Short mmCIF file of C-alpha atoms in Angstrom, two decimals:
data_model
loop_
_atom_site.label_atom_id
_atom_site.label_comp_id
_atom_site.label_asym_id
_atom_site.label_seq_id
_atom_site.Cartn_x
_atom_site.Cartn_y
_atom_site.Cartn_z
CA MET G 6 -0.02 0.07 0.07
CA LYS G 7 2.81 2.38 0.71
CA ARG G 8 4.37 1.63 -2.69
CA TYR G 9 0.86 2.23 -4.22
CA ILE G 10 0.62 5.76 -2.63
CA SER G 11 3.88 6.63 -4.15
CA THR G 12 2.79 5.33 -7.40
CA LEU G 13 -0.37 7.36 -7.26
CA ILE G 14 1.42 10.58 -6.47
CA LEU G 15 3.88 10.03 -9.31
CA ALA G 16 1.06 9.07 -11.68
CA ALA G 17 -1.10 12.07 -10.83
CA TRP G 18 1.55 14.63 -11.40
CA GLY G 19 3.72 13.03 -14.14
CA ALA G 20 1.31 10.90 -16.05
CA ALA G 21 2.37 12.27 -19.45
CA ALA G 22 5.94 11.13 -18.84
CA ILE G 23 5.20 7.67 -17.43
CA ALA G 24 1.94 6.68 -19.14
CA GLN G 25 1.66 3.00 -19.42
CA SER G 26 -1.62 2.80 -21.45
CA PRO G 27 -3.62 5.19 -23.59
CA PHE G 28 -5.86 5.67 -20.49
CA GLN G 29 -3.41 6.65 -17.71
CA ALA G 30 -3.04 10.34 -18.72
CA LEU G 31 -6.81 10.72 -19.04
CA ILE G 32 -7.39 9.04 -15.59
CA SER G 33 -4.73 11.23 -14.02
CA SER G 34 -6.33 14.30 -15.55
CA VAL G 35 -9.57 13.48 -13.57
CA ILE G 36 -8.03 12.72 -10.20
CA THR G 37 -5.97 15.81 -10.19
CA ALA G 38 -8.65 18.30 -11.51
CA ASN G 39 -11.98 16.81 -10.30
CA GLY G 40 -13.80 19.10 -7.86
CA GLU G 41 -15.24 16.30 -5.82
CA VAL G 42 -11.74 14.74 -5.28
CA ASN G 43 -10.13 18.08 -4.44
CA ALA G 44 -12.93 18.90 -2.00
CA ALA G 45 -12.62 15.60 -0.20
CA ILE G 46 -8.80 15.94 0.04
CA ALA G 47 -9.06 19.57 1.19
CA SER G 48 -11.63 18.53 3.78
CA ASN G 49 -9.19 15.96 5.34
CA GLU G 50 -6.33 18.46 5.28
CA ALA G 51 -8.45 21.14 6.90
CA ALA G 52 -9.35 18.75 9.78
CA LEU G 53 -5.63 18.05 10.16
CA ALA G 54 -4.83 21.69 10.29
CA SER G 55 -7.45 22.26 12.77
CA ALA G 56 -6.10 19.59 15.01
CA ARG G 57 -2.65 21.26 14.83
CA ALA G 58 -4.20 24.55 15.71
CA ASP G 59 -5.90 23.19 18.76
CA ASN G 60 -2.58 21.89 20.00
CA ALA G 61 -1.01 25.37 20.00
CA LEU G 62 -0.82 27.73 23.00
CA THR G 63 -3.73 29.96 23.47
CA GLY G 64 -3.08 33.70 22.98
CA PRO G 65 -1.74 35.69 25.93
CA GLU G 66 -4.23 37.58 27.91
CA VAL G 67 -3.71 41.27 28.54
CA ASP G 68 -5.71 43.21 31.05
CA PHE G 69 -5.76 46.86 32.20
CA GLU G 70 -7.62 48.37 35.14
CA HIS G 71 -8.13 52.17 36.07
CA LEU G 72 -9.86 53.25 39.24
CA TRP G 73 -10.85 56.77 40.04
CA GLY G 74 -10.32 57.95 43.59
CA GLU G 75 -12.96 60.13 45.42
CA ASN G 76 -12.44 63.06 47.80
CA GLY G 77 -8.85 63.84 46.53
CA THR G 78 -7.72 60.22 46.61
CA PRO G 79 -5.24 59.64 43.82
CA ASN G 80 -6.30 57.39 40.86
CA ARG G 81 -5.11 53.92 40.64
CA TYR G 82 -4.32 51.74 37.71
CA SER G 83 -2.78 48.44 36.88
CA ALA G 84 -1.96 46.30 33.91
CA GLY G 85 -0.84 42.72 33.30
CA ILE G 86 -0.20 40.00 30.87
CA SER G 87 -0.55 36.34 31.42
CA GLN G 88 -0.27 33.05 29.50
CA GLU G 89 -2.08 29.71 30.18
CA PHE G 90 -0.35 26.49 29.74
CA GLU G 91 -1.45 22.84 29.93
CA MET G 92 0.79 20.19 31.30
CA PRO G 93 3.58 19.12 28.69
CA TRP G 94 2.30 15.53 28.55
CA VAL G 95 -1.02 16.81 27.29
CA TYR G 96 0.56 18.48 24.28
CA SER G 97 2.65 15.28 23.72
CA ALA G 98 -0.35 12.98 23.52
CA ARG G 99 -2.02 15.51 21.10
CA ARG G 100 1.13 15.57 18.94
CA SER G 101 1.15 11.75 18.74
CA ALA G 102 -2.51 11.85 17.70
CA ILE G 103 -1.78 14.53 14.97
CA ASP G 104 1.16 12.49 13.69
CA ALA G 105 -1.08 9.45 13.27
CA GLN G 106 -3.81 11.59 11.67
CA ALA G 107 -1.29 13.08 9.28
CA ARG G 108 -0.34 9.67 8.04
CA ALA G 109 -3.91 8.69 7.75
CA VAL G 110 -4.54 11.71 5.66
CA ASP G 111 -1.92 10.48 3.09
CA TYR G 112 -3.64 7.05 2.91
CA ALA G 113 -6.96 8.63 2.70
CA LYS G 114 -5.75 10.85 -0.38
CA ALA G 115 -4.55 7.59 -2.03
CA ALA G 116 -7.91 5.93 -1.39
CA ILE G 117 -9.85 8.99 -2.78
CA TRP G 118 -7.73 9.01 -5.93
CA ALA G 119 -8.20 5.17 -6.29
CA ASP G 120 -11.98 5.49 -5.88
CA LYS G 121 -12.20 8.22 -8.50
CA ALA G 122 -9.93 6.35 -10.79
CA LEU G 123 -12.09 3.37 -10.54
CA ALA G 124 -15.16 5.53 -11.42
CA VAL G 125 -13.37 6.75 -14.48
CA LYS G 126 -12.16 3.19 -15.41
CA LEU G 127 -15.79 1.87 -15.16
CA LEU G 128 -16.98 4.72 -17.38
CA ILE G 129 -14.23 3.80 -20.01
CA VAL G 130 -15.33 0.22 -19.88
CA ASP G 131 -18.94 1.29 -20.36
CA ILE G 132 -17.98 3.45 -23.37
CA ILE G 133 -16.05 0.46 -25.04
CA ASN G 134 -19.08 -1.81 -24.39
CA ALA G 135 -21.43 0.70 -26.07
CA ARG G 136 -18.93 1.20 -28.95
CA GLN G 137 -18.74 -2.66 -29.48
CA ARG G 138 -22.46 -3.10 -29.35
CA LEU G 139 -22.97 -0.24 -31.81
CA ASP G 140 -20.33 -1.68 -34.20
CA PHE G 141 -21.97 -5.07 -34.09
CA TYR G 142 -25.51 -3.73 -34.80
CA LEU G 143 -24.18 -1.66 -37.67
CA GLU G 144 -22.56 -4.86 -39.11
CA ILE G 145 -25.89 -6.69 -38.68
CA GLY G 146 -27.70 -3.80 -40.39
CA ARG G 147 -25.52 -3.98 -43.40
CA ASN G 148 -26.12 -7.77 -43.74
CA LEU G 149 -29.85 -7.27 -43.27
CA ALA G 150 -29.96 -4.40 -45.84
CA ALA G 151 -28.31 -6.68 -48.38
CA VAL G 152 -30.71 -9.38 -47.75
CA ASP G 153 -33.67 -6.90 -47.92
CA SER G 154 -32.39 -5.68 -51.29
CA LEU G 155 -32.14 -9.20 -52.64
CA THR G 156 -35.56 -10.14 -51.21
CA GLN G 157 -37.23 -7.26 -52.91
CA ARG G 158 -35.60 -8.06 -56.19
CA SER G 159 -36.82 -11.61 -55.80
CA PHE G 160 -40.28 -10.36 -54.92
CA HIS G 161 -40.50 -8.36 -58.18
CA LEU G 162 -39.43 -11.53 -60.10
CA GLY G 163 -42.10 -13.56 -58.37
CA ASN G 164 -39.59 -15.70 -56.29
CA ALA G 165 -40.36 -14.19 -52.81
CA THR G 166 -43.55 -13.35 -50.97
CA VAL G 167 -44.90 -10.21 -49.31
CA LEU G 168 -44.25 -11.96 -46.01
CA ASP G 169 -40.58 -12.31 -46.89
CA VAL G 170 -40.26 -8.67 -47.73
CA ARG G 171 -42.11 -7.55 -44.52
CA LYS G 172 -40.14 -9.92 -42.36
CA ALA G 173 -36.85 -8.49 -43.65
CA GLN G 174 -38.03 -4.81 -43.28
CA LEU G 175 -39.22 -5.49 -39.64
CA SER G 176 -35.75 -7.00 -38.81
CA ILE G 177 -34.15 -3.91 -40.24
CA LEU G 178 -36.46 -1.64 -38.16
CA GLU G 179 -35.76 -3.55 -34.96
CA ASN G 180 -31.96 -3.43 -35.71
CA ASP G 181 -32.17 0.31 -36.38
CA ARG G 182 -33.74 0.90 -33.06
CA ALA G 183 -30.99 -0.94 -31.27
CA VAL G 184 -28.40 1.24 -33.19
CA ASP G 185 -30.03 4.42 -32.07
CA ALA G 186 -30.27 3.20 -28.54
CA CYS G 187 -26.50 2.31 -28.62
CA ARG G 188 -25.61 5.81 -30.04
CA ALA G 189 -27.64 7.48 -27.27
CA ASP G 190 -25.92 5.39 -24.61
CA LEU G 191 -22.53 6.21 -26.14
CA ALA G 192 -23.24 10.01 -26.25
CA ALA G 193 -24.46 10.00 -22.60
CA LEU G 194 -21.34 8.03 -21.34
CA GLN G 195 -19.04 10.30 -23.27
CA ALA G 196 -20.81 13.31 -21.63
CA SER G 197 -20.51 11.66 -18.16
CA LEU G 198 -16.73 11.16 -18.75
CA ARG G 199 -16.33 14.78 -19.57
CA ALA G 200 -18.29 15.80 -16.57
CA GLN G 201 -15.86 13.95 -14.37
CA GLY G 202 -13.24 16.47 -15.52
CA ALA G 203 -11.53 14.22 -18.19
CA SER G 204 -9.56 16.15 -20.75
CA PHE G 205 -9.23 15.01 -24.37
CA SER G 206 -7.43 16.17 -27.44
CA GLY G 207 -9.45 15.89 -30.64
CA ASP G 208 -12.73 14.19 -31.07
CA GLU G 209 -14.91 12.49 -28.38
CA PRO G 210 -13.35 9.37 -26.90
CA CYS G 211 -14.53 6.17 -28.57
CA TRP G 212 -12.16 3.28 -27.90
CA SER G 213 -12.89 0.05 -29.74
CA ASP G 214 -11.41 -2.50 -27.49
CA TYR G 215 -10.93 -3.16 -23.74
CA PRO G 216 -7.57 -2.46 -22.11
CA ILE G 217 -5.47 -5.34 -21.05
CA GLN G 218 -5.93 -6.25 -17.36
CA SER G 219 -4.34 -8.89 -15.24
CA LEU G 220 -6.43 -11.59 -13.56
CA GLN G 221 -4.82 -12.06 -10.09
CA ALA G 222 -6.03 -13.88 -6.97
CA ALA G 223 -7.39 -11.58 -4.25
CA SER G 224 -4.83 -10.54 -1.78
CA THR G 225 -5.23 -12.11 1.82
CA ASN G 226 -2.60 -9.65 3.17
CA PRO G 227 -4.31 -6.85 5.11
CA ASP G 228 -1.34 -4.54 4.33
CA ASP G 229 -2.54 -4.52 0.71
CA TYR G 230 -5.93 -2.90 1.71
CA TYR G 231 -6.16 0.90 2.40
CA GLN G 232 -8.79 0.16 4.92
CA TYR G 233 -6.21 -1.58 7.14
CA HIS G 234 -3.86 1.45 7.20
CA LEU G 235 -6.65 3.98 7.64
CA GLY G 236 -8.14 1.93 10.37
CA ARG G 237 -4.87 1.50 12.20
CA LEU G 238 -3.82 5.04 11.99
CA ASN G 239 -7.19 6.62 12.85
CA ALA G 240 -7.63 4.36 15.73
CA GLU G 241 -4.15 5.27 17.00
CA ALA G 242 -5.08 8.95 16.55
CA ALA G 243 -8.27 8.41 18.52
CA ARG G 244 -6.40 6.50 21.39
CA GLN G 245 -3.78 9.25 21.62
CA GLN G 246 -6.63 11.83 21.68
CA ALA G 247 -8.30 9.83 24.47
CA LYS G 248 -5.07 9.82 26.38
CA ALA G 249 -4.70 13.57 25.90
CA VAL G 250 -8.34 13.98 27.37
CA GLY G 251 -7.35 11.72 30.29
CA ARG G 252 -4.27 13.93 30.98
CA GLN G 253 -6.41 16.92 31.11
CA ASN G 254 -7.29 15.76 34.65
CA TRP G 255 -4.32 17.76 35.63
CA PRO G 256 -4.92 21.47 36.23
CA SER G 257 -3.66 24.01 33.76
CA LEU G 258 -1.25 26.70 34.87
CA THR G 259 -1.44 30.41 34.13
CA VAL G 260 1.61 32.54 34.75
CA GLY G 261 1.60 36.35 34.30
CA TYR G 262 3.44 39.63 34.99
CA ARG G 263 1.50 42.44 36.87
CA TYR G 264 2.23 46.20 37.03
CA SER G 265 0.34 48.48 39.35
CA HIS G 266 0.49 52.24 40.21
CA GLU G 267 -1.07 53.42 43.34
CA ASP G 268 -0.43 56.58 45.50
CA ARG G 269 2.54 57.65 43.34
CA THR G 270 4.10 54.19 43.86
CA ASN G 271 4.91 51.63 41.11
CA PHE G 272 4.45 47.97 41.87
CA HIS G 273 5.84 45.03 39.80
CA GLY G 274 5.19 41.43 40.34
CA PHE G 275 3.87 38.16 38.99
CA SER G 276 0.76 36.02 39.25
CA ILE G 277 0.12 32.32 39.21
CA ALA G 278 -3.23 30.62 38.79
CA LEU G 279 -4.39 27.01 38.50
CA ARG G 280 -7.47 26.04 36.40
CA LEU G 281 -8.89 22.94 37.96
CA PRO G 282 -10.37 20.07 35.78
CA SER G 283 -14.06 20.32 34.83
CA PHE G 284 -16.43 18.08 36.86
CA SER G 285 -17.38 16.50 33.39
CA GLN G 286 -13.80 15.44 32.74
CA ARG G 287 -14.40 11.78 33.60
CA GLN G 288 -17.32 11.54 31.21
CA ARG G 289 -15.35 13.29 28.49
CA ARG G 290 -12.54 10.69 28.86
CA LEU G 291 -15.12 7.78 28.75
CA ALA G 292 -16.55 9.28 25.58
CA ALA G 293 -13.16 9.63 23.96
CA ASP G 294 -12.33 5.93 24.81
CA LEU G 295 -15.61 4.75 23.43
CA GLU G 296 -14.99 6.80 20.20
CA ALA G 297 -11.58 5.21 19.77
CA GLN G 298 -13.16 1.74 20.11
CA ALA G 299 -15.90 2.62 17.57
CA ILE G 300 -13.32 3.76 15.01
CA ALA G 301 -11.27 0.60 15.43
CA SER G 302 -14.42 -1.61 15.11
CA GLN G 303 -15.70 0.19 12.16
CA TYR G 304 -12.42 -0.11 10.15
CA ASP G 305 -12.05 -3.78 11.13
CA PHE G 306 -15.55 -4.34 9.57
CA GLU G 307 -14.63 -2.32 6.36
CA LEU G 308 -11.44 -4.36 6.02
CA ALA G 309 -13.20 -7.73 6.28
CA GLN G 310 -15.73 -6.31 3.81
CA ALA G 311 -13.18 -5.31 1.40
CA MET G 312 -11.28 -8.62 1.59
CA ALA G 313 -14.40 -10.51 1.17
CA GLU G 314 -15.51 -8.26 -1.89
CA ALA G 315 -12.03 -8.75 -3.51
CA SER G 316 -12.32 -12.60 -3.02
CA GLY G 317 -15.71 -12.70 -4.58
CA GLN G 318 -14.57 -10.56 -7.54
CA ALA G 319 -11.61 -12.78 -8.13
CA GLN G 320 -13.90 -15.82 -8.24
CA ALA G 321 -16.40 -14.07 -10.46
CA ALA G 322 -13.59 -13.03 -12.85
CA THR G 323 -12.30 -16.60 -13.01
CA ALA G 324 -15.77 -17.97 -13.85
CA LEU G 325 -16.34 -15.19 -16.43
CA ASN G 326 -12.91 -15.86 -18.04
CA ARG G 327 -13.76 -19.53 -18.35
CA SER G 328 -17.10 -18.77 -20.07
CA LEU G 329 -15.45 -16.24 -22.26
CA ARG G 330 -12.86 -18.63 -23.55
CA ARG G 331 -15.69 -21.01 -24.62
CA TYR G 332 -17.55 -18.20 -26.53
CA GLU G 333 -14.26 -16.96 -28.13
CA ALA G 334 -13.64 -20.34 -29.62
CA LEU G 335 -16.88 -19.91 -31.66
CA ASN G 336 -16.78 -16.19 -32.32
CA SER G 337 -12.98 -15.58 -32.90
CA ASP G 338 -13.31 -14.81 -36.53
CA ALA G 339 -16.86 -13.36 -36.59
CA SER G 340 -17.41 -15.29 -39.89
CA TYR G 341 -20.89 -16.60 -39.12
CA PRO G 342 -22.87 -13.75 -40.76
CA GLN G 343 -20.84 -14.18 -43.95
CA LEU G 344 -21.48 -17.90 -43.91
CA LEU G 345 -25.24 -17.27 -43.56
CA HIS G 346 -25.08 -14.76 -46.31
CA ARG G 347 -23.46 -17.27 -48.67
CA ALA G 348 -26.04 -19.84 -47.79
CA PHE G 349 -28.77 -17.42 -48.51
CA LEU G 350 -27.28 -16.50 -51.87
CA GLY G 351 -26.85 -20.10 -52.79
CA GLY G 352 -30.52 -20.88 -52.03
CA GLU G 353 -29.77 -23.11 -49.04
CA LEU G 354 -31.73 -20.71 -46.66
CA SER G 355 -35.02 -18.95 -47.29
CA VAL G 356 -35.55 -15.39 -46.03
CA ILE G 357 -37.41 -16.62 -42.95
CA ASP G 358 -34.59 -19.23 -42.28
CA TYR G 359 -31.89 -16.59 -42.68
CA LEU G 360 -33.54 -14.13 -40.32
CA ASN G 361 -34.13 -16.82 -37.69
CA GLU G 362 -30.46 -17.91 -37.95
CA MET G 363 -29.33 -14.31 -37.72
CA ASN G 364 -31.52 -13.73 -34.62
CA THR G 365 -29.93 -16.81 -33.02
CA TYR G 366 -26.43 -15.61 -33.90
CA ARG G 367 -27.24 -12.03 -32.68
CA ALA G 368 -28.39 -13.24 -29.33
CA THR G 369 -25.33 -15.48 -28.84
CA TYR G 370 -22.94 -12.70 -29.87
CA LEU G 371 -24.61 -10.18 -27.57
CA ASN G 372 -24.10 -12.68 -24.75
CA TYR G 373 -20.45 -12.77 -25.86
CA LEU G 374 -20.17 -9.06 -25.66
CA ASP G 375 -21.87 -8.92 -22.28
CA LEU G 376 -19.39 -11.48 -21.01
CA LYS G 377 -16.50 -9.39 -22.25
CA TYR G 378 -18.11 -6.29 -20.63
CA GLN G 379 -18.69 -7.98 -17.23
CA PHE G 380 -15.17 -9.51 -17.26
CA ALA G 381 -13.63 -6.04 -17.81
CA LEU G 382 -15.71 -4.48 -15.09
CA THR G 383 -14.85 -7.23 -12.66
CA LEU G 384 -11.19 -6.93 -13.26
CA ALA G 385 -11.27 -3.16 -12.91
CA ARG G 386 -12.84 -3.51 -9.47
CA LEU G 387 -10.52 -6.36 -8.45
CA ASN G 388 -7.40 -4.20 -9.44
CA ARG G 389 -8.87 -1.17 -7.82
CA TYR G 390 -5.98 -0.41 -5.46
CA ARG G 391 -3.12 -1.84 -7.41
CA SER G 392 -2.83 1.00 -9.86
CA ILE G 393 -4.76 4.02 -11.18
CA ASP G 394 -4.25 2.52 -14.62
CA PHE G 395 -5.81 -0.60 -15.95
CA ASN G 396 -2.60 -2.62 -15.89
#
């Protein structure tokens, strides 16, 4: 995970120099410019800055007093400055909490980047799926148009029926509707990607094939999950904060300098005051201890959930890959439509038979495209914290 944070930082600021795929520069442009990402990071850093400010000394207190005498009595005035201090071990405990919180902020930043990178990768996969489906329907449309033209010619020659012509035209109409739906989906997805803050050069993004992703077993090492590091550091920060609250059972000390002028005489001296602990201090310590326990338990749950989710995604990816290999054995050369067309031209298939066979092929190939799509989505989620890129 520590190596991943370094990789993320390097990728975010130097993507153009180290790009590993056509997508890395695009993903980096989002995680460095997206308003939602920057707001989340700024919020974490603001909380850290606030904690540091709370551990600083309060400002010194300056006071002045002037009293008017009566019946000829000289006026009297005094001034002073004082500073309140808590016990040194209170500041030490808070400093330890702030150090843990600062390290947690680094891991939280990496997690925010990874989450946004995943959102962009899923959008890219969606765009590629829409593009592949559109290309497929367009190819089917060209085949159907050729068959429709031949059917109408045969009809004029008396070798085809009105039913044959209508059936071909209905198939074209249905296919055109699917083409329009794919184009609408593609346009919406491209707009969503731009809305994320992605920057492009040239035309709208329209990639034709999925990026290469590795299929690896889910890690069983908690160190590979950001939830483990965030939980450990945030729990440590909460424990140190609870310790600081407990140490506030000691009184705070106020030391000051005093000056007074009375009856033409100057007086100089010092003042010391103790602020005794609040009566609610015991309950505050109990609340801080309970909060630390709650944070630790919450992150333990999130870690177990993340590890279980990764294991399930790895198993799903393996099953999808197995099914995909079987489909690819039949669809590797995409020659089936050409074979059907030749059979139709050779008189081996009627119009109705050709359209029925084409419907069967279309359903099978769409299943194949859906398998590719689900496999790409699952791998992107599985490799979520390995890299901001696909590989």
